Amino acid sequence: MNFSDLEAKRITHLLGGGKEKLEEQRKKGQLTATERINALFDTGSFEEIDPFVIHNCNDFGMENKKILGDGVITGYGRIDSRLVYSFCHDFTVLGGSLGLSFASKICKIMDHALKQGVPIIGINDSGGARIQEGVESLGGYADIFHRNVRVSGIIPQISLIMGPCAGGAVYSPALTDFIIMTKSAYMFVTGPDVVRQVTNENVTSTELGGASIHNEKSGVAHFVADDEYDCFEILKKLLSFIPSNNLESSPKVKSTDSSKLLDESLDSILPSDSHMSYSMENVIRKVVDKEDFFEVQKLWARNIIIGFARLDGNVVGIVANNPEILAGVLDIDSCNKAARFVRFCDCFNIPIITFVDVPGFLPGTDQEWRGIIRHGAKLLFAFSEATVPRLSVITRKAYGGAYDVMNSKHIGGDYNFAWPNAEIAVMGAESACNIIFRKELSISENKHKRRSELVSDYEKKFSNPYIAASKGYIDNVIMPRETRQKLISALNAINRKREDLPKRKHGNMPI
Ligand code: HXC
């Protein structure tokens, strides 16, 4: 038998766009597509499919540019022993641009990932729609977008952005659950040239859509990686917290510090002045297994903290107000950030724990005019519709509508705890007294003294957890040191929760 044909084709395929192009890629400090696959997957586990696919375009000299695989490596393999499907753009082939055959390869493995119920990982490095293929490339993109939406909430989808990601190409990653960008990557709908023509702004690609822009300003991305290897490490850590599909649970690990249930340092973590801030991240770390908290979207909307951790080996999603930024107030961005995370956890059977210290919604024309009502409603909607186990700890303030929104008992919280100093009220005592005693204070002879009395009265009456606890809105008032033990116990008591809602097509979230 003669295998030389196959061997020759395999060698040609490995060269992608050719030796020169591979060298150019390396000179940019980037790995080639094959190197990326080798670095990401467990050794020898990746199986490529469709290496012999070529495009069908014969216009603009494309008949001479038919390259085996058509510029994208697709297949399946194991990451930390777990099966995933993956595609990896090859920038050395026509700039990683997407034509119909290229898109069909991606669609094929997305269909397989759905049938098998495993995550799909996309490695993006592409100049966007392959211009020579015209509408067929637009259709190719849309075929992928359609699948991104149809598999959403069934299998996890994660996008790694490792080079350019331009034009409509951004919308497939945007439809996936998480985006990890390397520092040298960029994403934009329209590039610097078009921006200059239309708005007269002069910006570089990085200024327009670099990793720091999308991690700090736009909230499009969830993680920034120092380099490509770091990007793979972040992906692996992320995967370790999430199940392969919506019918499974996240991988449980054996807890090695389950005996460490009490942490007395938590008793003194709150400052004596309730206007002062403290590190909510510290609170979280002291409560979860091994102080290991994997924060998501760490750099955007920092007034709310979201991320994954484990409690006694079980994965949980954490949503916490951050008193160090804007006093932990809810605003448009923080509501969007938390709402999407809550929905991810709910899709994939990850219990949610909230740590609440929230003075309310951010006031002002900027927020009102940009629709804080609509955006705040998203978080309310997301918590209300979530049917996974939901626990909550009010560490300090829970004022006004924000009390309701932050996973309160009233919107379906399963176990709601409060620390003894919690202030659960319609608003802070000072503001409350200024409103309800305005008339009395305006005619009072000693305004200052009278206000102090009224404020202290109000504080005694309403700014504590016991009224809410007397009505069953708070299941228990706990010592801060007991938080880990109470949460582990509550989680074990509710982890088999099943909640069936009446059948409907879907709710109408205010998006
Ligand atoms: C065809 C493309 C291409 C594309 C790049 N190439 N983008 N070929 N279609 N979209 C080719 C180049 O011609 C070149 O081929 C090779 O890829 C490498 O590109 P360079 O420009 O030399 O590389 P670099 O300087 O690194 O710049 C990379 C780039 C730039 C920033 C991505 O190529 C670029 O701006 N491309 C166009 C980006 C864009 O506007 N995309 C939007 C397309 S419209 P040779 O043979 O010379 O090596 C779109 C809409 C989709 O995506 C809508 C879906 C709903």
Coordinates of C-alpha atoms and ligand atoms in Angstrom, one line a residue:
M1 CA 0.0 0.0 0.0
N2 CA 1.1 3.5 -0.7
F3 CA 0.7 6.0 2.2
S4 CA 3.0 8.6 0.8
D5 CA 0.1 10.8 -0.4
L6 CA -1.4 11.0 3.1
E7 CA 1.9 11.6 4.7
A8 CA 2.7 14.4 2.2
K9 CA -0.7 16.0 2.8
R10 CA -0.2 15.8 6.6
I11 CA 3.1 17.6 6.3
T12 CA 1.6 20.3 4.1
H13 CA -1.3 20.8 6.4
L14 CA 1.0 21.3 9.4
L15 CA 2.7 24.2 7.6
G16 CA -0.6 26.2 7.5
G17 CA 0.0 29.3 5.5
G18 CA 3.6 28.4 4.9
K19 CA 7.0 28.6 6.7
E20 CA 7.3 32.4 6.2
K21 CA 3.9 33.1 7.7
L22 CA 4.5 30.8 10.6
E23 CA 7.8 32.7 11.3
E24 CA 5.9 36.0 11.1
Q25 CA 3.5 34.7 13.7
R26 CA 6.3 33.7 16.0
K27 CA 8.0 37.1 15.5
K28 CA 4.9 38.7 16.8
G29 CA 5.5 36.8 20.0
Q30 CA 2.5 34.5 19.3
L31 CA 2.2 30.7 19.1
T32 CA 1.0 29.2 15.8
A33 CA -2.3 27.4 15.7
T34 CA -0.8 24.0 16.1
E35 CA 1.4 25.2 18.9
R36 CA -1.7 26.6 20.7
I37 CA -3.5 23.3 20.4
N38 CA -0.5 21.4 21.7
A39 CA -0.1 23.8 24.6
L40 CA -3.7 23.7 25.6
F41 CA -4.7 20.0 25.4
D42 CA -3.5 17.1 27.5
T43 CA -0.5 15.6 25.6
G44 CA -1.6 13.5 22.6
S45 CA -5.3 13.9 23.4
F46 CA -6.3 16.2 20.6
E47 CA -7.9 14.6 17.5
E48 CA -8.3 16.9 14.5
I49 CA -11.3 16.5 12.2
D50 CA -11.7 17.9 8.7
P51 CA -8.0 18.6 8.0
F52 CA -8.6 18.2 4.3
V53 CA -11.4 20.7 3.9
I54 CA -10.7 23.5 1.4
H55 CA -12.7 26.5 0.3
N56 CA -14.8 26.6 -2.9
C57 CA -14.0 30.2 -3.9
N58 CA -12.4 30.7 -7.3
D59 CA -12.6 34.6 -7.5
F60 CA -9.9 37.2 -6.9
G61 CA -7.1 34.6 -7.3
M62 CA -8.5 32.4 -4.6
E63 CA -8.3 29.3 -6.9
N64 CA -4.5 29.4 -6.1
K65 CA -5.0 29.7 -2.4
K66 CA -6.7 26.5 -1.4
I67 CA -5.0 25.5 1.8
L68 CA -5.7 22.2 3.5
G69 CA -7.9 22.8 6.6
D70 CA -8.9 26.3 5.2
G71 CA -7.4 28.2 8.1
V72 CA -9.1 26.7 11.1
I73 CA -8.1 23.6 13.2
T74 CA -11.2 21.8 14.6
G75 CA -11.5 18.8 16.8
Y76 CA -11.8 17.4 20.3
G77 CA -9.4 16.6 23.1
R78 CA -9.0 16.6 26.8
I79 CA -8.1 19.5 29.1
D80 CA -7.2 18.2 32.6
S81 CA -8.7 14.9 31.5
R82 CA -12.1 16.4 30.6
L83 CA -13.4 16.2 27.0
V84 CA -14.0 19.5 25.2
Y85 CA -14.5 20.4 21.5
S86 CA -12.5 23.2 20.1
F87 CA -11.6 25.3 17.1
C88 CA -8.5 27.4 16.6
H89 CA -8.1 30.0 13.9
D90 CA -4.9 29.9 11.9
F91 CA -3.9 33.5 11.2
T92 CA -1.2 32.3 8.8
V93 CA -3.9 31.2 6.3
L94 CA -5.5 34.3 4.8
G95 CA -5.3 36.1 8.1
G96 CA -7.5 33.5 9.8
S97 CA -10.4 35.0 7.8
L98 CA -13.7 33.1 7.8
G99 CA -15.3 31.7 4.6
L100 CA -18.1 29.2 4.2
S101 CA -16.0 26.0 4.5
F102 CA -14.2 27.4 7.5
A103 CA -17.5 28.2 9.1
S104 CA -19.0 24.8 8.3
K105 CA -16.1 23.1 10.1
I106 CA -16.8 25.1 13.2
C107 CA -20.5 24.4 13.0
K108 CA -19.8 20.7 12.7
I109 CA -17.9 20.5 15.9
M110 CA -20.4 22.8 17.7
D111 CA -23.1 20.2 16.7
H112 CA -20.9 17.4 18.1
A113 CA -20.2 19.3 21.3
L114 CA -24.0 19.7 21.8
K115 CA -24.7 16.0 21.1
Q116 CA -22.0 14.9 23.5
G117 CA -22.8 17.6 26.1
V118 CA -19.3 19.1 26.5
P119 CA -17.9 22.6 26.5
I120 CA -16.8 24.3 23.3
I121 CA -13.6 26.4 23.4
G122 CA -12.9 28.8 20.6
I123 CA -9.4 30.2 20.0
N124 CA -9.9 33.4 18.0
D125 CA -7.2 35.1 15.9
S126 CA -8.8 36.4 12.7
G127 CA -9.2 39.3 10.3
G128 CA -13.0 38.6 10.2
A129 CA -15.2 37.7 7.2
R130 CA -13.2 36.5 4.2
I131 CA -13.7 39.4 1.9
Q132 CA -13.2 37.3 -1.3
E133 CA -16.1 35.0 -0.4
G134 CA -18.6 37.8 0.0
V135 CA -22.0 36.9 1.4
E136 CA -21.1 33.3 1.9
S137 CA -18.8 34.4 4.7
L138 CA -21.5 36.5 6.2
G139 CA -23.8 33.5 6.1
G140 CA -21.0 31.4 7.6
Y141 CA -20.8 33.7 10.6
A142 CA -24.6 33.7 11.0
D143 CA -24.6 29.9 11.0
I144 CA -22.2 30.0 14.0
F145 CA -24.1 32.8 15.8
H146 CA -27.3 30.8 15.5
R147 CA -25.6 27.8 17.1
N148 CA -24.0 29.9 19.8
V149 CA -27.5 30.9 20.8
R150 CA -29.1 27.5 20.5
V151 CA -26.5 25.8 22.6
S152 CA -26.4 28.6 25.2
G153 CA -27.3 27.4 28.6
I154 CA -26.8 23.7 27.5
I155 CA -23.1 23.5 27.1
P156 CA -20.5 26.1 28.4
Q157 CA -18.9 28.2 25.6
I158 CA -15.6 29.9 26.2
S159 CA -13.8 32.3 23.9
L160 CA -10.1 32.9 23.9
I161 CA -9.1 36.1 22.0
M162 CA -5.4 35.8 21.0
G163 CA -5.1 38.2 18.1
P164 CA -7.4 40.5 16.1
C165 CA -11.1 39.9 16.3
A166 CA -12.8 42.4 14.0
G167 CA -16.1 43.2 12.4
G168 CA -19.0 40.7 12.9
A169 CA -16.4 38.2 14.2
V170 CA -16.8 39.8 17.6
Y171 CA -20.4 38.6 17.9
S172 CA -19.7 34.9 18.3
P173 CA -17.4 35.5 21.3
A174 CA -19.9 38.0 22.6
L175 CA -22.6 35.3 22.6
T176 CA -20.4 32.9 24.6
D177 CA -20.3 32.6 28.4
F178 CA -16.7 33.9 29.0
I179 CA -14.1 35.8 27.0
I180 CA -10.4 35.6 28.0
M181 CA -8.2 38.1 26.1
T182 CA -4.4 38.1 25.9
K183 CA -2.8 41.5 26.4
S184 CA -1.9 41.9 22.7
A185 CA -5.3 40.9 21.4
Y186 CA -8.1 43.3 20.3
M187 CA -11.7 43.3 19.5
F188 CA -13.9 45.9 17.7
V189 CA -16.9 46.1 15.5
T190 CA -15.3 48.8 13.3
G191 CA -11.5 49.3 13.2
P192 CA -9.5 52.5 13.6
D193 CA -9.7 53.5 9.9
V194 CA -13.5 53.5 9.8
V195 CA -13.6 55.2 13.2
R196 CA -11.3 58.0 11.8
Q197 CA -13.5 58.4 8.7
V198 CA -16.8 58.5 10.6
T199 CA -16.0 60.2 13.9
N200 CA -12.7 61.9 13.2
E201 CA -11.2 60.1 16.2
N202 CA -7.6 58.9 16.0
V203 CA -7.2 55.7 17.9
T204 CA -4.9 52.7 17.7
S205 CA -6.4 49.2 17.7
T206 CA -5.3 48.7 21.3
E207 CA -6.8 52.0 22.4
L208 CA -10.0 51.1 20.6
G209 CA -10.5 47.5 21.7
G210 CA -7.5 46.1 23.6
A211 CA -7.7 43.8 26.5
S212 CA -7.6 46.5 29.1
I213 CA -10.4 48.4 27.4
H214 CA -12.7 45.3 27.3
N215 CA -11.7 44.2 30.9
E216 CA -11.9 47.7 32.5
K217 CA -14.2 49.9 30.5
S218 CA -16.7 48.0 28.3
G219 CA -17.1 44.8 30.3
V220 CA -17.0 42.7 27.1
A221 CA -14.2 40.5 28.4
H222 CA -14.0 38.6 31.7
F223 CA -10.3 38.0 32.0
V224 CA -7.0 39.4 30.8
A225 CA -4.0 37.1 30.3
D226 CA -0.4 38.2 30.5
D227 CA 0.4 35.9 27.6
E228 CA -0.9 32.9 25.7
Y229 CA 0.2 30.3 28.3
D230 CA -1.4 32.4 31.0
C231 CA -4.6 32.5 28.9
F232 CA -4.6 28.6 28.9
E233 CA -4.1 28.5 32.7
I234 CA -7.0 30.9 33.2
L235 CA -9.1 28.7 31.0
K236 CA -8.2 25.6 32.9
K237 CA -9.0 27.1 36.2
L238 CA -12.3 28.4 34.9
L239 CA -13.2 25.0 33.5
S240 CA -12.4 23.4 36.8
F241 CA -15.5 25.2 38.3
I242 CA -18.0 24.4 35.7
P243 CA -19.9 21.3 34.6
S244 CA -19.8 19.9 31.1
N245 CA -23.4 20.6 30.5
N246 CA -26.7 21.8 32.1
L247 CA -27.6 18.3 33.3
E248 CA -24.5 17.7 35.3
S249 CA -23.0 19.3 38.4
S250 CA -19.6 21.0 38.6
P251 CA -16.7 18.6 39.5
K252 CA -16.6 18.2 43.3
V253 CA -13.2 18.1 44.9
K254 CA -12.3 16.5 48.2
S255 CA -12.2 19.3 50.7
T256 CA -9.0 19.4 52.7
D257 CA -10.0 22.1 55.1
S258 CA -13.6 21.1 56.1
S259 CA -12.6 21.0 59.7
K260 CA -11.7 24.7 59.7
L261 CA -15.2 25.9 60.3
L262 CA -14.8 28.8 62.6
D263 CA -12.8 31.9 61.8
E264 CA -12.7 34.3 64.8
S265 CA -10.9 37.0 62.8
L266 CA -14.2 37.6 61.0
D267 CA -15.7 39.0 64.2
S268 CA -13.5 42.1 63.9
I269 CA -13.4 42.5 60.2
L270 CA -16.1 45.3 60.1
P271 CA -14.8 48.8 61.0
S272 CA -16.4 50.4 64.0
D273 CA -17.7 53.3 61.9
S274 CA -20.3 51.9 59.5
H275 CA -19.4 54.6 56.9
M276 CA -15.9 53.1 56.6
S277 CA -15.0 50.4 54.1
Y278 CA -13.4 47.0 54.5
S279 CA -12.3 44.2 52.2
M280 CA -15.2 42.1 51.1
E281 CA -12.7 39.9 49.2
N282 CA -11.1 39.1 52.5
V283 CA -14.5 38.1 53.9
I284 CA -15.0 35.8 51.0
R285 CA -11.6 34.2 51.2
K286 CA -12.0 33.6 54.9
V287 CA -15.2 31.7 54.2
V288 CA -14.4 29.6 51.2
D289 CA -12.2 26.5 50.9
K290 CA -8.5 27.2 51.0
E291 CA -9.1 30.9 50.6
D292 CA -9.3 30.1 46.9
F293 CA -11.6 32.6 45.2
F294 CA -11.5 32.8 41.4
E295 CA -12.8 36.3 40.6
V296 CA -14.5 37.0 37.3
Q297 CA -14.5 40.4 35.6
K298 CA -12.2 41.7 38.4
L299 CA -11.4 45.0 36.7
W300 CA -14.9 46.1 35.6
A301 CA -17.8 47.4 37.7
R302 CA -15.7 46.8 40.8
N303 CA -18.4 47.9 43.1
I304 CA -19.7 44.3 42.8
I305 CA -17.6 41.2 43.1
I306 CA -18.4 38.0 41.2
G307 CA -16.6 34.7 41.0
F308 CA -16.3 31.0 41.8
A309 CA -15.1 29.2 44.9
R310 CA -15.8 26.0 46.7
L311 CA -17.5 25.2 50.0
D312 CA -16.6 21.9 51.5
G313 CA -15.5 20.8 48.0
N314 CA -18.7 22.0 46.2
V315 CA -18.5 24.7 43.6
V316 CA -20.5 27.9 44.4
G317 CA -20.9 31.2 42.5
I318 CA -20.4 34.3 44.7
V319 CA -22.0 37.7 44.2
A320 CA -20.9 40.3 46.8
N321 CA -21.2 44.1 47.1
N322 CA -17.8 45.7 47.4
P323 CA -17.7 48.4 50.1
E324 CA -14.3 49.6 48.9
I325 CA -15.7 50.9 45.6
L326 CA -18.5 53.4 45.6
A327 CA -19.5 52.0 49.0
G328 CA -20.8 48.9 47.2
V329 CA -23.7 50.8 45.6
L330 CA -25.6 49.1 42.8
D331 CA -25.3 51.0 39.4
I332 CA -25.9 50.1 35.8
D333 CA -22.7 48.2 35.2
S334 CA -22.7 46.3 38.4
C335 CA -26.2 45.2 37.8
N336 CA -25.4 44.0 34.3
K337 CA -22.3 42.2 35.6
A338 CA -24.0 40.4 38.4
A339 CA -27.2 39.6 36.4
R340 CA -25.3 37.8 33.7
F341 CA -23.2 35.8 36.3
V342 CA -26.3 34.8 38.2
R343 CA -27.9 33.5 35.0
F344 CA -24.7 31.6 34.1
C345 CA -24.8 29.9 37.5
D346 CA -28.4 29.1 37.2
C347 CA -28.0 27.6 33.7
F348 CA -25.3 25.3 35.0
N349 CA -26.5 24.2 38.4
I350 CA -24.1 26.3 40.4
P351 CA -25.5 27.4 43.8
I352 CA -25.3 31.1 44.4
I353 CA -24.1 32.8 47.6
T354 CA -24.4 36.5 48.1
F355 CA -22.6 38.7 50.6
V356 CA -24.6 41.8 51.0
D357 CA -23.4 45.2 52.1
V358 CA -25.3 47.6 49.9
P359 CA -26.4 51.2 50.6
G360 CA -28.8 51.3 47.7
F361 CA -28.8 52.3 44.0
L362 CA -26.5 55.0 42.8
P363 CA -28.4 58.3 42.5
G364 CA -28.0 60.9 39.8
T365 CA -29.0 62.0 36.3
D366 CA -26.3 60.0 34.6
Q367 CA -27.7 56.7 36.0
E368 CA -31.4 57.6 35.7
W369 CA -31.0 58.9 32.1
R370 CA -29.1 55.8 31.1
G371 CA -31.7 53.6 32.5
I372 CA -30.7 52.3 36.0
I373 CA -34.4 51.3 36.3
R374 CA -34.1 49.0 33.3
H375 CA -30.7 47.7 34.2
G376 CA -31.4 47.2 38.0
A377 CA -34.5 45.2 36.9
K378 CA -32.2 42.8 35.2
L379 CA -30.5 41.8 38.4
L380 CA -33.9 41.6 40.2
F381 CA -35.1 39.4 37.3
A382 CA -32.0 37.2 37.3
F383 CA -32.1 36.4 41.0
S384 CA -35.9 36.0 41.0
E385 CA -35.8 33.4 38.2
A386 CA -32.8 31.5 39.5
T387 CA -33.8 28.0 40.7
V388 CA -30.4 26.9 42.0
P389 CA -29.8 26.8 45.8
R390 CA -29.4 30.4 46.9
L391 CA -27.8 31.5 50.2
S392 CA -27.2 35.0 51.5
V393 CA -25.2 36.7 54.3
I394 CA -25.9 40.3 55.1
T395 CA -22.7 41.5 56.6
R396 CA -23.7 45.2 57.1
K397 CA -26.0 47.4 55.1
A398 CA -29.0 46.2 53.2
Y399 CA -31.0 49.3 52.3
G400 CA -34.0 49.9 50.2
G401 CA -34.7 48.3 46.9
A402 CA -31.2 46.9 46.9
Y403 CA -32.1 44.8 50.0
D404 CA -34.9 43.2 47.9
V405 CA -32.7 42.8 44.8
M406 CA -29.7 41.2 46.5
N407 CA -31.0 37.6 46.7
S408 CA -33.5 38.4 49.5
K409 CA -35.9 35.8 50.9
H410 CA -38.8 37.5 49.2
I411 CA -37.4 36.8 45.7
G412 CA -36.5 33.2 46.4
G413 CA -33.4 33.1 48.7
D414 CA -33.3 29.7 50.4
Y415 CA -31.2 30.5 53.5
N416 CA -30.7 34.1 54.4
F417 CA -28.3 35.0 57.2
A418 CA -27.3 38.3 58.8
W419 CA -24.4 39.3 61.0
P420 CA -25.5 40.9 64.3
N421 CA -24.6 44.4 63.2
A422 CA -26.6 44.2 60.0
E423 CA -28.6 47.3 59.1
I424 CA -31.7 46.3 57.2
A425 CA -33.8 49.3 56.5
V426 CA -35.6 51.3 53.8
M427 CA -32.7 53.7 54.0
G428 CA -29.9 55.0 56.3
A429 CA -31.1 56.4 59.6
E430 CA -30.0 60.0 58.8
S431 CA -31.8 60.2 55.4
A432 CA -34.8 58.5 56.8
C433 CA -35.2 61.0 59.7
N434 CA -34.6 63.9 57.4
I435 CA -37.7 62.8 55.4
I436 CA -40.1 61.5 57.9
F437 CA -39.4 64.2 60.6
R438 CA -38.7 67.1 58.2
K439 CA -41.6 69.2 59.6
E440 CA -40.8 68.5 63.2
L441 CA -37.1 69.2 62.7
S442 CA -37.9 72.5 60.9
I443 CA -39.7 73.9 63.9
S444 CA -37.6 72.3 66.6
E445 CA -35.7 74.7 68.9
N446 CA -32.7 72.4 69.3
K447 CA -32.6 70.8 65.8
H448 CA -29.2 69.2 66.3
K449 CA -30.1 67.4 69.6
R450 CA -33.6 66.4 68.3
R451 CA -32.2 65.0 65.1
S452 CA -29.6 62.9 67.1
E453 CA -32.4 61.5 69.3
L454 CA -34.6 60.7 66.3
V455 CA -31.7 59.1 64.4
S456 CA -30.8 57.0 67.4
D457 CA -34.4 56.0 67.9
Y458 CA -34.7 55.0 64.2
E459 CA -31.4 53.0 64.4
K460 CA -32.6 51.1 67.4
K461 CA -35.9 50.3 65.8
F462 CA -35.0 49.6 62.2
S463 CA -31.2 49.4 61.6
N464 CA -30.7 45.9 62.9
P465 CA -31.4 42.4 61.7
Y466 CA -33.8 41.4 64.4
I467 CA -37.0 42.9 63.0
A468 CA -36.4 41.1 59.6
A469 CA -35.5 37.9 61.6
S470 CA -38.6 38.2 63.7
K471 CA -40.6 38.0 60.5
G472 CA -38.6 35.1 59.1
Y473 CA -37.1 37.2 56.3
I474 CA -33.7 36.4 57.8
D475 CA -33.4 32.7 58.8
N476 CA -30.8 33.3 61.4
V477 CA -28.6 36.0 62.9
I478 CA -25.1 34.5 63.1
M479 CA -21.7 35.4 64.5
P480 CA -19.4 36.4 61.7
R481 CA -17.0 33.6 62.8
E482 CA -19.7 31.0 62.1
T483 CA -20.3 32.1 58.5
R484 CA -18.4 29.2 56.8
Q485 CA -20.0 26.6 59.1
K486 CA -23.5 27.9 58.6
L487 CA -23.1 28.2 54.8
I488 CA -21.7 24.7 54.5
S489 CA -24.5 23.3 56.6
A490 CA -27.2 25.3 54.7
L491 CA -25.8 24.2 51.4
N492 CA -25.9 20.5 52.4
A493 CA -29.5 21.1 53.5
I494 CA -30.7 22.5 50.2
N495 CA -28.4 21.0 47.6
R496 CA -31.1 18.7 46.3
K497 CA -33.4 21.5 45.6
R498 CA -35.6 21.1 42.5
E499 CA -38.0 23.8 41.5
D500 CA -40.3 23.4 38.5
L501 CA -42.0 26.5 37.1
P502 CA -45.1 26.4 34.9
K503 CA -44.1 25.7 31.3
R504 CA -43.5 28.8 29.3
K505 CA -41.4 29.8 26.2
H506 CA -39.2 32.1 28.2
G507 CA -39.6 35.1 30.5
N508 CA -39.2 38.6 29.2
M509 CA -36.2 39.9 30.9
P510 CA -35.8 43.7 30.6
I511 CA -32.7 43.6 28.4
Ligands
HXC1 C1 -9.5 38.2 3.6 C2 -7.8 38.9 4.9 C3 -8.7 39.5 5.8 C4 -10.1 39.3 5.5 C5 -6.8 39.8 6.6 N1 -6.6 39.1 5.4 N2 -8.1 40.0 6.8 N3 -8.2 38.2 3.8 N4 -10.4 38.7 4.3 N5 -11.0 39.9 6.3 C6 -5.3 38.7 4.8 C7 -4.5 39.8 4.3 O1 -4.9 40.2 3.0 C8 -3.1 39.2 4.3 O2 -3.0 38.4 3.2 C9 -3.2 38.3 5.6 O3 -4.5 38.1 5.8 C10 -2.6 39.0 6.8 O4 -3.1 40.3 6.9 P1 -2.2 41.5 7.2 O5 -3.1 42.7 7.0 O6 -1.0 41.5 6.4 O7 -1.9 41.4 8.7 P2 -1.8 42.4 9.9 O8 -0.9 43.6 9.4 O9 -1.3 41.7 11.1 O10 -3.2 43.0 10.1 C11 -4.2 42.1 10.5 C12 -5.6 42.8 10.4 C13 -5.8 43.4 9.0 C14 -5.6 44.0 11.4 C15 -6.6 41.8 10.8 O11 -5.5 42.3 8.1 C16 -7.2 43.8 8.8 O12 -7.5 45.0 9.2 N6 -8.0 43.0 8.2 C17 -9.4 43.4 7.9 C18 -10.2 43.4 9.1 C19 -11.6 43.7 8.9 O13 -12.0 44.8 8.5 N7 -12.5 42.7 9.1 C20 -13.8 42.9 8.9 C21 -14.3 42.2 7.7 S1 -16.0 42.4 7.6 P3 -1.6 38.2 2.5 O14 -1.9 37.3 1.3 O15 -1.2 39.6 2.0 O16 -0.6 37.7 3.4 C22 -16.6 41.4 8.7 C23 -18.1 41.4 8.8 C24 -18.6 40.1 9.3 O17 -16.0 40.7 9.5 C25 -20.1 40.2 9.6 C26 -20.6 39.0 10.1 C27 -22.0 39.2 10.7

